[in-house]
């Protein structure tokens, strides 16, 4: 962000305001566990900005959640929404917990408790949560139910990522993956790469990674490597993604998929592919492994997978990086469509969703790419320039700075 501020000569007051979230909430949620004991979970909600609209962003459940992470992620949401051209600010929430070790009942009680605690600070015109790491349609359904009870009215528009049939939108589950592929195809266009000849490695096989791999395959690209937290698999000929997905859903592991060779996550990141798509956690491409990366381009599906040190190495090596705040904006773009549909109580079909999402993301890519040429900066710095530019005028006109 500092590089962008310098390049665009952003007003110092605006820069100081954007450097910190507008509001942070820390909550402690008592949950009756299945064994009868009470456990107190710590959760957060950071509202980084409401300059361009209500705060918007997911809630993650993970043992490593912490305040700094939530604050950073909320800042990225502000930038992501601004780059995508959405009428939103940015927010993010999280609870320190290990959902893999909790029963469904415990998860439900913790989720409802979290909403009880943050209810005064959220709402369809104030702050709109959504899924993130380890949260899904079921968690959003509990959140919506709890919030509707608190407000004594039906409140679908305060949250996105809900299941279909209860205010959810067509295309939302696949949306981040679809968007990553749209961004990658735009990158291939400017780099003059034929998608049919492109090879792809995807790190992460959660909602984002699995859809990214599947949509790449649908577009005729060759997905040669995928991984999850336990390691990855490789096949130079490319996977049949339908078979691989069925295998993963049945066995809960990628390992042992017929015709594939086991590889480590470190090996996946170093493969000589056309596109490397890190779609897992933050801080995956760091100073220590950046030099080993041999991909032509990196399309960031995760939030913050690359450190500034690693970015410098990629710049030097001429690796084209499509930054997270541009590449993974597909999820929140379809969240926006879901919110609009909720406000109007009128629903669109999947074709319309995918068309509008593709159009919006292509437009965002073009804007960032042109900005990178105009200012002679990387795509990442350009994306921040686009975001900060979108915020600068309203901040001035509204008298915020
Ligand atoms: N958690 C997703 C993200 O990081 C989606 C947020 C949303 O839909 O509001 O972009």
Tab-separated table of C-alpha atoms and ligand atoms in Angstrom:
chain	number	residue	atom	x	y	z
A	1	UNK	CA	0.000	0.000	0.000
A	2	UNK	CA	2.879	2.333	0.769
A	3	UNK	CA	4.275	1.803	-2.742
A	4	UNK	CA	0.880	2.697	-4.196
A	5	UNK	CA	0.528	5.775	-1.969
A	6	UNK	CA	3.902	6.999	-3.130
A	7	UNK	CA	3.238	6.361	-6.819
A	8	UNK	CA	-0.148	8.132	-6.763
A	9	UNK	CA	0.838	10.803	-4.217
A	10	UNK	CA	-2.081	9.986	-1.931
A	11	UNK	CA	-3.100	12.615	0.585
A	12	UNK	CA	-1.282	11.920	3.891
A	13	UNK	CA	-4.499	12.192	5.923
A	14	UNK	CA	-6.247	9.657	3.715
A	15	UNK	CA	-3.266	7.312	3.996
A	16	UNK	CA	-3.279	7.573	7.803
A	17	UNK	CA	-7.021	6.842	7.939
A	18	UNK	CA	-6.742	3.819	5.647
A	19	UNK	CA	-3.832	2.433	7.679
A	20	UNK	CA	-6.152	1.422	10.553
A	21	UNK	CA	-9.613	-0.203	10.738
A	22	UNK	CA	-12.524	2.064	11.645
A	23	UNK	CA	-13.720	-0.334	14.324
A	24	UNK	CA	-12.620	-3.573	15.977
A	25	UNK	CA	-14.741	-5.779	18.144
A	26	UNK	CA	-13.378	-8.540	20.391
A	27	UNK	CA	-15.899	-10.951	21.839
A	28	UNK	CA	-15.795	-13.876	24.237
A	29	UNK	CA	-18.340	-16.557	23.562
A	30	UNK	CA	-19.285	-19.085	26.241
A	31	UNK	CA	-20.251	-22.402	24.657
A	32	UNK	CA	-21.751	-25.448	26.402
A	33	UNK	CA	-19.651	-28.336	25.062
A	34	UNK	CA	-21.061	-31.824	24.524
A	35	UNK	CA	-19.401	-33.121	27.721
A	36	UNK	CA	-21.297	-30.550	29.802
A	37	UNK	CA	-18.357	-28.185	30.398
A	38	UNK	CA	-18.329	-24.539	29.318
A	39	UNK	CA	-15.591	-23.330	26.985
A	40	UNK	CA	-15.051	-19.650	26.210
A	41	UNK	CA	-14.039	-18.885	22.607
A	42	UNK	CA	-12.495	-15.594	21.499
A	43	UNK	CA	-13.776	-14.000	18.320
A	44	UNK	CA	-13.227	-10.776	16.392
A	45	UNK	CA	-14.892	-8.574	13.828
A	46	UNK	CA	-12.868	-5.813	12.222
A	47	UNK	CA	-14.566	-3.162	10.103
A	48	UNK	CA	-11.767	-1.647	8.150
A	49	UNK	CA	-13.746	0.838	6.100
A	50	UNK	CA	-17.288	1.955	5.377
A	51	UNK	CA	-16.280	4.748	2.994
A	52	UNK	CA	-17.695	3.104	-0.123
A	53	UNK	CA	-20.534	1.205	1.543
A	54	UNK	CA	-21.222	-1.248	4.367
A	55	UNK	CA	-18.273	-3.308	5.595
A	56	UNK	CA	-18.153	-6.665	3.789
A	57	UNK	CA	-16.183	-9.819	4.372
A	58	UNK	CA	-16.072	-13.347	5.647
A	59	UNK	CA	-15.741	-14.999	9.033
A	60	UNK	CA	-13.077	-17.669	9.478
A	61	UNK	CA	-12.818	-20.459	12.017
A	62	UNK	CA	-9.222	-21.506	12.632
A	63	UNK	CA	-6.849	-22.113	15.553
A	64	UNK	CA	-4.426	-19.473	14.212
A	65	UNK	CA	-6.994	-16.637	13.993
A	66	UNK	CA	-5.678	-13.523	15.743
A	67	UNK	CA	-6.482	-9.841	15.843
A	68	UNK	CA	-3.662	-8.761	13.524
A	69	UNK	CA	-4.711	-11.295	10.921
A	70	UNK	CA	-8.363	-10.207	11.079
A	71	UNK	CA	-7.360	-6.538	10.804
A	72	UNK	CA	-5.166	-7.242	7.773
A	73	UNK	CA	-7.825	-9.356	6.109
A	74	UNK	CA	-10.393	-6.593	6.653
A	75	UNK	CA	-8.072	-4.096	4.945
A	76	UNK	CA	-7.694	-6.472	1.993
A	77	UNK	CA	-11.493	-6.737	1.784
A	78	UNK	CA	-11.741	-2.945	1.494
A	79	UNK	CA	-9.236	-3.002	-1.358
A	80	UNK	CA	-10.772	-6.078	-2.994
A	81	UNK	CA	-14.274	-4.586	-3.043
A	82	UNK	CA	-12.952	-1.267	-4.379
A	83	UNK	CA	-10.953	-2.978	-7.151
A	84	UNK	CA	-14.019	-5.023	-8.144
A	85	UNK	CA	-16.097	-1.823	-8.256
A	86	UNK	CA	-18.531	-2.943	-5.525
A	87	UNK	CA	-20.448	-0.483	-3.302
A	88	UNK	CA	-18.835	-1.915	-0.162
A	89	UNK	CA	-16.166	-1.212	2.371
A	90	UNK	CA	-14.229	-4.032	4.003
A	91	UNK	CA	-14.581	-6.176	7.085
A	92	UNK	CA	-13.493	-9.546	8.406
A	93	UNK	CA	-14.251	-11.764	11.348
A	94	UNK	CA	-12.830	-14.839	12.952
A	95	UNK	CA	-13.078	-17.166	15.918
A	96	UNK	CA	-10.082	-18.937	17.450
A	97	UNK	CA	-11.195	-22.562	17.322
A	98	UNK	CA	-10.466	-25.885	15.682
A	99	UNK	CA	-13.693	-26.845	13.900
A	100	UNK	CA	-12.280	-30.274	12.977
A	101	UNK	CA	-12.351	-31.148	16.687
A	102	UNK	CA	-15.872	-29.834	17.387
A	103	UNK	CA	-19.235	-31.546	17.009
A	104	UNK	CA	-21.952	-30.049	14.817
A	105	UNK	CA	-23.883	-29.009	17.933
A	106	UNK	CA	-20.845	-27.270	19.441
A	107	UNK	CA	-20.200	-25.441	16.161
A	108	UNK	CA	-23.817	-24.313	15.974
A	109	UNK	CA	-23.834	-23.005	19.565
A	110	UNK	CA	-20.527	-21.172	19.044
A	111	UNK	CA	-21.788	-19.655	15.771
A	112	UNK	CA	-25.021	-18.431	17.352
A	113	UNK	CA	-23.078	-17.066	20.339
A	114	UNK	CA	-20.783	-15.132	18.022
A	115	UNK	CA	-23.743	-13.506	16.251
A	116	UNK	CA	-25.377	-12.649	19.610
A	117	UNK	CA	-22.203	-10.828	20.594
A	118	UNK	CA	-21.581	-8.915	17.333
A	119	UNK	CA	-25.266	-8.255	16.485
A	120	UNK	CA	-25.246	-4.546	17.471
A	121	UNK	CA	-22.480	-3.844	14.929
A	122	UNK	CA	-23.711	-5.763	11.865
A	123	UNK	CA	-26.633	-5.461	9.444
A	124	UNK	CA	-27.445	-5.260	5.737
A	125	UNK	CA	-26.512	-1.557	5.623
A	126	UNK	CA	-23.696	-1.746	8.171
A	127	UNK	CA	-21.569	-4.884	7.940
A	128	UNK	CA	-22.343	-8.021	5.951
A	129	UNK	CA	-20.508	-11.257	6.896
A	130	UNK	CA	-19.895	-14.201	4.555
A	131	UNK	CA	-18.023	-17.516	4.483
A	132	UNK	CA	-14.254	-17.743	4.731
A	133	UNK	CA	-11.864	-20.485	5.806
A	134	UNK	CA	-13.776	-23.397	7.495
A	135	UNK	CA	-17.169	-21.680	7.344
A	136	UNK	CA	-19.820	-22.619	4.789
A	137	UNK	CA	-23.495	-22.408	3.844
A	138	UNK	CA	-24.565	-24.265	6.996
A	139	UNK	CA	-22.715	-21.777	9.224
A	140	UNK	CA	-24.250	-18.861	7.273
A	141	UNK	CA	-27.720	-20.429	7.736
A	142	UNK	CA	-27.246	-20.557	11.535
A	143	UNK	CA	-25.969	-16.971	11.518
A	144	UNK	CA	-28.960	-15.782	9.508
A	145	UNK	CA	-31.385	-17.624	11.734
A	146	UNK	CA	-29.836	-16.200	14.907
A	147	UNK	CA	-29.740	-12.645	13.560
A	148	UNK	CA	-33.347	-12.890	12.312
A	149	UNK	CA	-34.398	-13.985	15.815
A	150	UNK	CA	-32.579	-11.062	17.416
A	151	UNK	CA	-34.217	-8.593	14.996
A	152	UNK	CA	-37.609	-10.363	15.105
A	153	UNK	CA	-37.773	-10.206	11.316
A	154	UNK	CA	-36.519	-12.107	8.259
A	155	UNK	CA	-33.001	-10.833	7.609
A	156	UNK	CA	-31.444	-12.569	4.594
A	157	UNK	CA	-29.573	-9.466	3.401
A	158	UNK	CA	-27.300	-9.182	6.420
A	159	UNK	CA	-25.220	-12.169	5.318
A	160	UNK	CA	-24.103	-13.800	2.056
A	161	UNK	CA	-22.978	-17.289	1.116
A	162	UNK	CA	-26.278	-18.754	2.295
A	163	UNK	CA	-27.513	-22.041	0.839
A	164	UNK	CA	-29.785	-21.970	-2.219
A	165	UNK	CA	-33.459	-21.932	-1.325
A	166	UNK	CA	-32.953	-19.713	1.706
A	167	UNK	CA	-31.718	-16.507	0.113
A	168	UNK	CA	-28.484	-17.884	-1.321
A	169	UNK	CA	-27.409	-17.145	-4.873
A	170	UNK	CA	-26.746	-19.424	-7.788
A	171	UNK	CA	-23.040	-19.583	-8.483
A	172	UNK	CA	-21.863	-18.431	-5.037
A	173	UNK	CA	-20.074	-21.659	-4.008
A	174	UNK	CA	-17.991	-21.800	-7.187
A	175	UNK	CA	-17.629	-18.016	-7.472
A	176	UNK	CA	-14.107	-17.503	-6.115
A	177	UNK	CA	-12.764	-20.324	-8.303
A	178	UNK	CA	-14.617	-19.011	-11.363
A	179	UNK	CA	-13.143	-15.545	-10.745
A	180	UNK	CA	-9.592	-16.848	-10.337
A	181	UNK	CA	-9.880	-18.551	-13.708
A	182	UNK	CA	-11.328	-15.393	-15.319
A	183	UNK	CA	-8.322	-13.450	-13.971
A	184	UNK	CA	-5.894	-16.142	-15.157
A	185	UNK	CA	-7.419	-16.184	-18.657
A	186	UNK	CA	-7.100	-12.381	-18.848
A	187	UNK	CA	-3.460	-12.711	-17.766
A	188	UNK	CA	-2.911	-15.327	-20.480
A	189	UNK	CA	-4.422	-12.930	-23.038
A	190	UNK	CA	-1.974	-10.123	-22.218
A	191	UNK	CA	0.937	-12.558	-21.997
A	192	UNK	CA	-0.150	-14.235	-25.257
A	193	UNK	CA	-0.443	-17.720	-23.790
A	194	UNK	CA	-2.835	-20.217	-25.349
A	195	UNK	CA	-5.053	-21.565	-22.494
A	196	UNK	CA	-5.234	-24.944	-24.245
A	197	UNK	CA	-1.468	-25.252	-23.834
A	198	UNK	CA	-1.378	-23.937	-20.264
A	199	UNK	CA	-0.406	-26.159	-17.353
A	200	UNK	CA	-1.772	-25.378	-13.899
A	201	UNK	CA	-0.741	-26.131	-10.310
A	202	UNK	CA	-3.227	-25.371	-7.553
A	203	UNK	CA	-2.191	-25.263	-3.902
A	204	UNK	CA	-5.151	-25.967	-1.610
A	205	UNK	CA	-8.213	-28.147	-2.145
A	206	UNK	CA	-10.815	-26.384	-0.019
A	207	UNK	CA	-13.743	-24.508	-1.547
A	208	UNK	CA	-11.452	-22.083	-3.411
A	209	UNK	CA	-8.768	-24.517	-4.618
A	210	UNK	CA	-11.100	-27.313	-5.675
A	211	UNK	CA	-13.329	-25.014	-7.728
A	212	UNK	CA	-10.326	-23.273	-9.248
A	213	UNK	CA	-8.917	-26.601	-10.442
A	214	UNK	CA	-12.297	-27.765	-11.768
A	215	UNK	CA	-13.024	-24.534	-13.646
A	216	UNK	CA	-9.511	-24.458	-15.157
A	217	UNK	CA	-10.140	-27.976	-16.475
A	218	UNK	CA	-13.558	-26.920	-17.859
A	219	UNK	CA	-11.783	-24.170	-19.801
A	220	UNK	CA	-9.465	-26.709	-21.415
A	221	UNK	CA	-6.345	-25.997	-19.321
A	222	UNK	CA	-4.258	-28.903	-18.079
A	223	UNK	CA	-4.340	-29.160	-14.273
A	224	UNK	CA	-1.127	-31.088	-13.520
A	225	UNK	CA	-0.826	-30.658	-9.743
A	226	UNK	CA	-3.101	-30.084	-6.763
A	227	UNK	CA	-2.501	-30.308	-3.038
A	228	UNK	CA	-4.181	-30.061	0.320
A	229	UNK	CA	-2.769	-29.668	3.808
A	230	UNK	CA	-1.390	-33.259	3.715
A	231	UNK	CA	0.554	-32.847	0.462
A	232	UNK	CA	-0.146	-33.023	-3.219
A	233	UNK	CA	-0.285	-35.123	-6.354
A	234	UNK	CA	1.161	-34.629	-9.827
A	235	UNK	CA	0.359	-35.950	-13.286
A	236	UNK	CA	2.165	-34.406	-16.274
A	237	UNK	CA	-0.724	-35.403	-18.551
A	238	UNK	CA	-3.263	-33.480	-16.466
A	239	UNK	CA	-6.026	-34.785	-14.220
A	240	UNK	CA	-9.554	-35.749	-15.106
A	241	UNK	CA	-10.981	-33.284	-12.574
A	242	UNK	CA	-14.398	-34.954	-12.383
A	243	UNK	CA	-12.799	-38.249	-11.359
A	244	UNK	CA	-10.342	-36.545	-9.010
A	245	UNK	CA	-13.093	-34.579	-7.297
A	246	UNK	CA	-15.207	-37.716	-6.812
A	247	UNK	CA	-12.097	-39.505	-5.440
A	248	UNK	CA	-11.407	-36.670	-2.989
A	249	UNK	CA	-14.995	-36.468	-1.781
A	250	UNK	CA	-15.045	-40.219	-1.165
A	251	UNK	CA	-11.590	-40.680	0.381
A	252	UNK	CA	-11.033	-37.200	1.919
A	253	UNK	CA	-7.495	-37.272	0.543
A	254	UNK	CA	-5.809	-36.597	-2.794
A	255	UNK	CA	-3.092	-39.172	-2.186
A	256	UNK	CA	-3.397	-42.430	-4.036
A	257	UNK	CA	-5.435	-41.011	-6.925
A	258	UNK	CA	-4.789	-43.474	-9.787
A	259	UNK	CA	-2.106	-42.357	-12.241
A	260	UNK	CA	-0.677	-39.660	-9.989
A	261	UNK	CA	2.616	-39.248	-8.185
A	262	UNK	CA	2.726	-37.929	-4.617
A	263	UNK	CA	4.512	-34.600	-4.188
A	264	UNK	CA	4.992	-32.242	-1.251
A	265	UNK	CA	3.486	-28.752	-1.063
A	266	UNK	CA	7.004	-27.322	-1.472
A	267	UNK	CA	7.477	-29.337	-4.673
A	268	UNK	CA	4.121	-28.129	-6.009
A	269	UNK	CA	5.113	-24.492	-5.525
A	270	UNK	CA	8.333	-25.090	-7.506
A	271	UNK	CA	6.801	-26.804	-10.568
A	272	UNK	CA	7.591	-25.323	-14.013
A	273	UNK	CA	3.925	-24.613	-14.869
A	274	UNK	CA	2.190	-21.822	-16.765
A	275	UNK	CA	0.047	-20.820	-13.793
A	276	UNK	CA	0.658	-21.372	-10.114
A	277	UNK	CA	-2.504	-20.664	-8.119
A	278	UNK	CA	-1.888	-20.565	-4.352
A	279	UNK	CA	-5.386	-21.115	-2.962
A	280	UNK	CA	-4.677	-22.086	0.650
A	281	UNK	CA	-3.402	-19.931	3.514
A	282	UNK	CA	-1.521	-16.640	3.616
A	283	UNK	CA	2.319	-16.501	3.694
A	284	UNK	CA	3.050	-19.431	1.363
A	285	UNK	CA	5.418	-17.720	-1.063
A	286	UNK	CA	8.157	-16.244	1.067
A	287	UNK	CA	11.772	-15.116	0.738
A	288	UNK	CA	13.021	-18.655	1.391
A	289	UNK	CA	11.152	-20.356	-1.471
A	290	UNK	CA	10.502	-17.504	-3.946
A	291	UNK	CA	13.660	-18.248	-5.906
A	292	UNK	CA	12.521	-21.823	-6.500
A	293	UNK	CA	9.270	-20.766	-8.194
A	294	UNK	CA	9.363	-21.590	-11.927
A	295	UNK	CA	5.790	-20.696	-12.908
A	296	UNK	CA	5.249	-18.122	-15.688
A	297	UNK	CA	2.481	-16.484	-13.705
A	298	UNK	CA	1.068	-16.566	-10.209
A	299	UNK	CA	-2.643	-16.025	-9.748
A	300	UNK	CA	-3.410	-15.565	-6.060
A	301	UNK	CA	-6.535	-17.394	-4.942
A	302	UNK	CA	-5.701	-17.129	-1.236
A	303	UNK	CA	-5.620	-13.846	0.638
A	304	UNK	CA	-2.019	-12.727	1.138
A	305	UNK	CA	-0.128	-15.832	-0.042
A	306	UNK	CA	2.935	-13.773	-1.060
A	307	UNK	CA	5.186	-11.688	1.183
A	308	UNK	CA	6.677	-8.389	-0.071
A	309	UNK	CA	10.143	-10.057	-0.093
A	310	UNK	CA	8.912	-12.818	-2.364
A	311	UNK	CA	7.186	-10.239	-4.572
A	312	UNK	CA	10.538	-8.546	-5.174
A	313	UNK	CA	12.025	-11.851	-6.326
A	314	UNK	CA	9.085	-12.436	-8.702
A	315	UNK	CA	9.447	-8.917	-10.099
A	316	UNK	CA	13.118	-9.587	-10.785
A	317	UNK	CA	12.414	-12.947	-12.389
A	318	UNK	CA	9.679	-11.442	-14.567
A	319	UNK	CA	6.945	-13.651	-13.121
A	320	UNK	CA	3.564	-12.023	-13.776
A	321	UNK	CA	1.633	-11.857	-10.492
A	322	UNK	CA	-2.130	-11.316	-10.477
A	323	UNK	CA	-2.639	-10.139	-6.884
A	324	UNK	CA	-5.204	-11.533	-4.464
A	325	UNK	CA	-7.276	-8.342	-4.239
A	326	UNK	CA	-7.930	-8.666	-7.969
A	327	UNK	CA	-7.782	-12.421	-8.577
A	328	UNK	CA	-9.941	-13.688	-5.717
A	329	UNK	CA	-12.604	-10.969	-5.888
A	330	UNK	CA	-15.064	-13.359	-7.562
A	331	UNK	CA	-16.429	-14.593	-4.238
A	332	UNK	CA	-17.361	-11.187	-2.914
A	333	UNK	CA	-18.628	-10.128	-6.362
A	334	UNK	CA	-21.215	-12.907	-6.298
A	335	UNK	CA	-21.857	-12.098	-2.619
A	336	UNK	CA	-22.789	-8.644	-3.882
A	337	UNK	CA	-25.199	-10.205	-6.397
A	338	UNK	CA	-26.677	-12.295	-3.564
A	339	UNK	CA	-27.191	-9.166	-1.444
A	340	UNK	CA	-28.828	-7.305	-4.346
A	341	UNK	CA	-31.148	-10.287	-4.953
A	342	UNK	CA	-32.004	-10.361	-1.231
A	343	UNK	CA	-32.820	-6.648	-1.186
A	344	UNK	CA	-35.100	-7.038	-4.225
A	345	UNK	CA	-36.450	-10.509	-3.295
A	346	UNK	CA	-35.912	-11.342	-6.959
A	347	UNK	CA	-33.508	-14.056	-8.055
A	348	UNK	CA	-31.289	-14.508	-11.104
A	349	UNK	CA	-30.303	-17.719	-12.856
A	350	UNK	CA	-26.751	-19.065	-12.914
A	351	UNK	CA	-26.083	-17.924	-16.484
A	352	UNK	CA	-26.772	-14.320	-15.576
A	353	UNK	CA	-24.599	-14.568	-12.459
A	354	UNK	CA	-21.591	-16.015	-14.293
A	355	UNK	CA	-21.935	-13.532	-17.181
A	356	UNK	CA	-22.107	-10.513	-14.881
A	357	UNK	CA	-19.310	-11.806	-12.685
A	358	UNK	CA	-17.088	-12.424	-15.706
A	359	UNK	CA	-17.829	-8.951	-17.111
A	360	UNK	CA	-17.063	-7.223	-13.798
A	361	UNK	CA	-13.847	-9.145	-13.268
A	362	UNK	CA	-12.615	-8.570	-16.807
A	363	UNK	CA	-13.264	-4.865	-16.345
A	364	UNK	CA	-11.361	-4.854	-13.043
A	365	UNK	CA	-8.445	-6.722	-14.624
A	366	UNK	CA	-8.284	-4.235	-17.495
A	367	UNK	CA	-8.299	-1.281	-15.119
A	368	UNK	CA	-5.505	-2.731	-12.985
A	369	UNK	CA	-3.458	-3.755	-16.032
A	370	UNK	CA	-3.781	-0.297	-17.607
A	371	UNK	CA	-2.884	1.329	-14.278
A	372	UNK	CA	0.229	-0.851	-14.046
A	373	UNK	CA	1.293	0.389	-17.487
A	374	UNK	CA	0.441	4.026	-16.734
A	375	UNK	CA	2.372	4.141	-13.448
A	376	UNK	CA	4.999	1.565	-14.498
A	377	UNK	CA	4.345	-0.534	-11.414
A	378	UNK	CA	3.539	-4.201	-10.711
A	379	UNK	CA	-0.028	-5.500	-10.938
A	380	UNK	CA	-0.128	-5.582	-7.137
A	381	UNK	CA	0.832	-1.942	-6.682
A	382	UNK	CA	-1.537	-1.031	-9.521
A	383	UNK	CA	-4.419	-2.828	-7.789
A	384	UNK	CA	-3.782	-0.787	-4.630
A	385	UNK	CA	-3.680	2.407	-6.706
A	386	UNK	CA	-7.083	1.533	-8.209
A	387	UNK	CA	-8.503	0.808	-4.731
A	388	UNK	CA	-7.077	3.922	-3.093
A	389	UNK	CA	-8.206	6.072	-6.002
A	390	UNK	CA	-11.764	4.828	-5.622
A	391	UNK	CA	-11.670	5.795	-1.934
A	392	UNK	CA	-9.828	9.113	-2.204
A	393	UNK	CA	-12.596	11.169	-3.848
A	394	UNK	CA	-15.473	10.130	-1.522
A	395	UNK	CA	-13.197	10.626	1.487
A	396	UNK	CA	-12.514	14.163	0.381
A	397	UNK	CA	-16.051	15.034	-0.740
A	398	UNK	CA	-17.593	13.572	2.419
A	399	UNK	CA	-15.136	15.543	4.518
A	400	UNK	CA	-13.531	12.483	6.089
A	401	UNK	CA	-10.103	13.901	5.280
B	1	LIG	N1	-14.198	-14.661	2.345
B	1	LIG	C1	-14.229	-14.290	0.961
B	1	LIG	C2	-13.069	-13.366	0.630
B	1	LIG	O1	-12.071	-13.349	1.325
B	1	LIG	C3	-15.587	-13.742	0.525
B	1	LIG	C4	-16.059	-12.535	1.249
B	1	LIG	C5	-17.506	-12.141	0.939
B	1	LIG	O2	-18.135	-12.773	0.106
B	1	LIG	O3	-17.947	-11.175	1.556
B	1	LIG	O4	-13.068	-12.707	-0.360
